[in-house]
Amino acid sequence: GSSILSLHPNLGGSTMPGPLSFYSNSSCTPSRIPWQQQLVAWALLQKAAAILWLLLLLGTSLSPTWGQTGIPLETVKLWADTFGQDLYNTVTKYSGSLLLQKKYKDVEPSLKIKEVDGLELVKKFSEDMENMLRRKVEAVKSLVEAAEEADLNHKFNASLVFNYYNSGLVNERDEKGNYVELGAELVLESNAHFSNLRVNTSVSSVQLPTNVYNKDPDILNGVYMSEALNPVFVENFQRDPTLTWQYFGSSTGFFRIYPGIKWTPDENGVITFDCRNRGWYIQAATSPKDIVILVDVSGSMKGLRMAIAKHTISTILDTLGENDFVNIIAYNDYVHYIEPCFKGILVQADRDNREHFKQLVDELMVKGVGVVNQALSEAFQILQQFQEARQGSLCNQAIMLITDGAVEDYEPVFEKYNWPDRKVRVFTYLIGREVTFADRMKWIACNNKGYYTQISTLADAQENVMEYLHVLSRPMVINHDHDITWTEAYMDSKLLTSQAQTPMLLTTVAMPVFSKKNETRSHGILLGVVGSDVTLRELMKLAPRYKLGVHGYAFLNTNNGYILSHPDLRPLYREGKKLKPKPNYNSVDLSEVEWEDQAETLRTAMINRETGSLSMNVKVPLDKGKRVLFLTNDYFFTDISDTPFSLGVVLSQGHGEFILLGNTSVEEGLHDLLHPDLSLASDWIYCITDIDPDHRKLSQLEAVVHFLTQEDPALECDEELVQEVLFDAVVTAPMEAYWTALALNISDDTEYEVDMAFLGTRAGLLRSSLFVGSEKVVDRKFLTPGDEASAFTPDRFPLWYRQASEQPVGSFVFNLRSAEGPESSGEPVVVTASTAVAVTVDKKTAIAAAVGVQMKLDSLQRKFWAATQQCSAADGPCPKSCQDSDMDCFVIDNNGFIVISERSQEMGRFLGEVDGAVMTQLLGMGVFSQVTMYDYQAMCKPPSHHHSAAQPLVSPISAFLRATRWLLQELLLLLLEWSAWGSWHDSGAEAKAVFHHSHKHKKQDLLQPCDTEYPVFIHDPAIQETNGIIECGACQKTFVMQQIPSSNLLLLVTDPTCDCSIFPPVLQEATEVNESHNASVKCDRMRSQKLRRRPDSCHAFHAEENAQDCGGASETSASLPLLLLPLCASGPLPQLLR
C-alpha cells in the first residue's frame, strides 16, 4: 500500500511543491463545475495509475535481470558482492580479527563465564557509597563540634584587632613591595586532588564578599573564633585523604575554606560569592518551607521602589531549593498571580520554576491602589489548603509581604487565619526610605512570629533577606538538632572564577552550627553552616565500569526524582565558543532521561527507597543521536542509607549479563603489559593514584605494573580488574607481532590501504598499530582521551566497540569520522571498521573484545570505484558503470548516511536530505523504518514575540528617548567609576557589576531549555535487496538497492536523469515537542506535582522561641553610587523618561 501512496507524493497527505500540489487539499471546494469533473477524472486516473503500478511491481519481481528499471540488477549484485568481498579481505587482513578470534577460541577451555547478579551488584555498590559518604559526615560532625566549642569559650570583644589570611588579599603587595594588610604571604602549590588549583593544605583562608567590611567587629570575632577549625580541617584530611573542600560559612557573611586558596575577583574586580545564599547553607540552616510572596504593585511603588522590590523577590527566590514550595502574588486593587497557570497552588522551587518566576517579576508594572487584605487572605488560603491536602513541604509556612507600607485592614485577616496558633510566619519588607508606615509593618511581623526589615537601596536586599532564614532556623537551634543535609547536584561556581578545568558536578554534605550559650538559648542563634564537597565522579568510581558490560551503566537520583549522576545527563551547552551550564541542569528528572519508563514505575520505586528490579525495552541513542540501538535492559535499584539518594544499575540482556573470567600468571602477563602499543583506559580506576602524593605522577598502567611487581606495597588496586587486564594482555599479545609484520611488508611505493589497526578489550585495554608514518595520520584524536566517542570513559565503552557488539558475528560495522579541528572543513575524512570478538562457554556468550581498522575515505572510494568496473563475463564489455551519466551510485550505512558518493559534498550527509524521493520510497517499502526519539534536555531558540505589532517601528520620539536613556546610563556608570569618595570604591565596582549583570539579563539568553523529538532511520537487515520505480510527475526514477555482505553498508544505484524534486527532502532534524505551544497542555504540565519524598526531619516551631526578636529599622548609610545603582540595575529609567 505504501508503494502506491508514493506514486503521487500528495496522496501521503502533505502538501508539496510541484505541478500537482493542489490535489491533496480536499478542503478547497472549487466553485466551477469543470474543476469538479476534472477532480473526478483525476481520481479515476490515480486509480488506473495505482493498478498500473501494481502491475509494474509484479513485472519487476518477475523479470529480475533487467526489470523495467534500466539498471541491471545482476550487475548491481555483482558490484556489491565484489566490493563487499574486497572490503572484508582488507579489514580482516589489517585488523587481524580472525587471529584474535582464534586466540580467544584457544583459551576457551580455561575460561569461566559468570552470570552477573544485578541485585547483589547494586547492593554492594550502595554499601561502598554509603561508607564513603559516612566518612564525609564524620568529618563535618567533628568540625561542628569544634566550632560550637570554640564559640562557647569565646567572649565577644568589640575592639578586637587580629590578622588573618584574607583569600582576596593574600600575597598582594603595595607599591613599596610590602604585603598589604590582611594579605600576608600564603605559600600556594598546585594540587591535583583539588582540580590542579594552587592551595595550601596546612591552613584555611577566609573569603568575604565585597559588600562585607573585613574589619567589622562581628566579622573579626567570628574569624578569630573559627581559627579553632584549622587543626580539625588538617586532621580530617589526614584521616580521610579522599575529602575535598571543607568549609565553614558564617551567618555574618565570611567563608572559611580549607585548603587555603587565593580568591580571584570577577572581571569587575568584585567578589560576589556569598556563602549565605548557597544551596548547602540555606538547606542546612532551615527546614523545608512553603512561601507565598506578596508584592505591592500599586502606583506608589513606581520607579526606584519597584526596582528594589523586584531585586528583593529575586533574592528571596535565590534562598529557595527543591524541597521548598513557592508562589508569587502581585496585588493592587485586585489580586493576580504573576503566573496565571499557578493560580491557587504552590509549585516546587526548583531551578526551572525559580528562573521562570524571575522573568515574570522582571515584567511587573505598577498601577492602581494597594489593597493588602485580599492578598493576605488569598495567601493564607493557599497555605491552608496545601497543609490540609498534605501537599507542599508540610513544614514551615511563611508569607513575605513586600510593600512601601501603605497597608490597612489587615488585622481581621490574621484573626481569621493565623491566630492564636501563628502557624504561618509573616515577614515584612518595607521598601524605600519612607518610615511613616514602619510601625505597622513591624507590628504585622512581630504578631506573626516573623521579622521586619526596611530595604532602602539595592545593596540592602541581600543582608535583609537573609534575616528570615535565621528566624526559620530558631526552632532547630533551640532544640540543638544537627540535621545532616545533602544537596542536589550542582556545579562549583565558587571555583569557576578561578582557573579550574571544566566545572564538575558535586553534592555537599552540610550541618548547622549553633550557639550553645545559655543566655541566648531562646533567641536560637545560628552561627553558620559547616560543609564538605563530594564530587559525583568520585562517588561513581565505586560502581566500576567493567562490571557493567558494554552498554551497562550506573546512575543516582535524589528524593525529588532529580538526576544526581547519569551518563545521559548533559549539564552543559555550547553558546558560541563557551560551554555554559543549562539553566535547569540540576532539575532534570529521572523520567526525562529514562523516558521509556512511561508509567514511571522505576522512578516511583526509587523515590520510595525500594530495592528491586524491572526490565524495559529501550532505544539507546548513539553517535550524537544519529544512530540507535534497540536493547532490553534490566534495572536494579536500592537506596543509599542515611542519604536522600537512590542508586540504579543497568545491565543489558544478552551479553551484558555475563562477565568473562580468565586466568594467567603474573610473570607472563607483566611481560605482555609492557608492550609499547598497549595502553589502559586513563579514566578507569585500576589503582587508586589520586590520594597519595607519591602515586599521583603514575599513569594507571605504571601503577598496575608497580602493584604487580610489589614495588609499592601501599598501592591499592582493583585485583579483579587487574587480573582481567593481565589475561587480556596475554591473549592479545600476538596481535602486535602480526601488525608489525604487516607494516614491514607494505612497500613505500604501493598505495597503503589502511592507516591503523586497533583493538580494545572489556577490561579497558587498548592496543593500536600504525601502518603509515605518524605524520600521515589524518585523525589524530582517535583513541585519545580527548575524543570521548572513541575512548573508554568512566561512563561509556567506545562507539566503535558498542556498535560492533550489536553487529552479527564476523561482520564489520563501518562508521564515518570527520577530522575535528580549527582547519578542518568538518567533512568526513576517515572510516573506522570494527567487529566484536565473542566467547562462548556452556552456551553463555560474552563479548571479550572488539578489533578494527581506520582507513582514509579516499582509499575506500578507490576500492568501490574499482569494484563497479566489474561485470559478468557473459556480457562482453560492461554495458553499465557508475561513471555513466544516467547512473548515480551511493554507498550508505544502515542508518541512511552516505559513506560514498560521486560528489564529495554529499558524503556524511543523510540520504533523505540529498534524495527525498528514494528515501520516501525506501521508508514506504519498509526497507528503512523511522524511529522517534526524544530529548528532554535540549536547548532551543525561544519563539520571538512582539507584544504589539507597532513595536518594531521606532518613532523619532522613542528613538530620542532611548538615546537619552543610554546617555544617562553611561553618565551614571561614569559617576560610579570615577566615584568622588575614595572609601566608596568597592561599592562603585559592585554597582558596575550589578549594572552589567542586569543588562545581560535583559537581553534574554539566546537559547532556553526545551523538549524535542527527532527521527532516527534504521535499515531492516531482513531486506537484503530491493528495487523500484518512483513516479515523479513527468518522468520515472528507478533505483536498485543491494546489501554489501559482511558489513552494515548498502549499495544504492539510482537514475539521476528524472527530476524528483516534487518530493521534499526527508530530514533528520529535531523539532520542539508541541506541548509548549499549546498553553493549556503546557500549564497542566507545569502544575503537575510529580511524586517526591520529603526530607525526614522538620523543625517549624519551638515553645521556647523568643518571637519578640522581630527586627527594626535598618541603620544603613547609603552612598551616592549605591543610591544611583537601582536606577541602572533594574531600569526604571524608561518609566522616568516616558
CSV table of N, CA and C in Angstrom, one decimal, residues 600-612 614 637 646 1091 1093:
chain,number,residue,atom,x,y,z
A,600,GLU,N,6.4,5.5,34.8
A,600,GLU,CA,7.2,5.9,36.0
A,600,GLU,C,7.3,4.9,37.1
A,601,THR,N,7.3,3.6,36.7
A,601,THR,CA,7.4,2.5,37.7
A,601,THR,C,8.8,2.6,38.3
A,602,LEU,N,9.8,2.8,37.5
A,602,LEU,CA,11.2,2.8,38.0
A,602,LEU,C,11.4,4.0,39.0
A,603,ARG,N,10.9,5.2,38.5
A,603,ARG,CA,11.0,6.4,39.3
A,603,ARG,C,10.3,6.3,40.6
A,604,THR,N,9.1,5.8,40.6
A,604,THR,CA,8.3,5.6,41.9
A,604,THR,C,9.0,4.7,42.8
A,605,ALA,N,9.5,3.6,42.3
A,605,ALA,CA,10.2,2.6,43.2
A,605,ALA,C,11.4,3.2,43.8
A,606,MET,N,12.2,4.0,43.0
A,606,MET,CA,13.4,4.5,43.6
A,606,MET,C,13.2,5.7,44.6
A,607,ILE,N,12.1,6.5,44.3
A,607,ILE,CA,11.8,7.5,45.2
A,607,ILE,C,11.3,7.0,46.6
A,608,ASN,N,10.6,5.8,46.5
A,608,ASN,CA,10.1,5.2,47.7
A,608,ASN,C,11.2,4.3,48.4
A,609,ARG,N,12.4,4.5,48.0
A,609,ARG,CA,13.6,3.8,48.6
A,609,ARG,C,13.5,2.3,48.5
A,610,GLU,N,12.8,1.8,47.5
A,610,GLU,CA,12.7,0.3,47.4
A,610,GLU,C,13.9,-0.3,46.8
A,611,THR,N,14.1,-1.6,47.1
A,611,THR,CA,15.2,-2.4,46.5
A,611,THR,C,14.5,-3.4,45.5
A,612,GLY,N,14.9,-3.5,44.3
A,612,GLY,CA,14.2,-4.4,43.4
A,612,GLY,C,14.8,-4.3,42.0
A,614,LEU,N,13.5,-4.3,37.5
A,614,LEU,CA,12.5,-4.4,36.4
A,614,LEU,C,13.2,-4.4,35.1
A,637,PHE,N,17.9,-1.6,41.5
A,637,PHE,CA,17.9,-0.3,42.3
A,637,PHE,C,17.8,-0.6,43.8
A,646,SER,N,19.2,7.5,45.8
A,646,SER,CA,19.0,6.1,45.4
A,646,SER,C,19.9,5.8,44.2
A,1091,LEU,N,5.6,12.7,42.0
A,1091,LEU,CA,5.9,12.1,43.2
A,1091,LEU,C,7.3,12.4,43.7
A,1093,ARG,N,9.8,12.4,47.6
A,1093,ARG,CA,9.9,12.0,49.1
A,1093,ARG,C,10.4,13.2,49.9
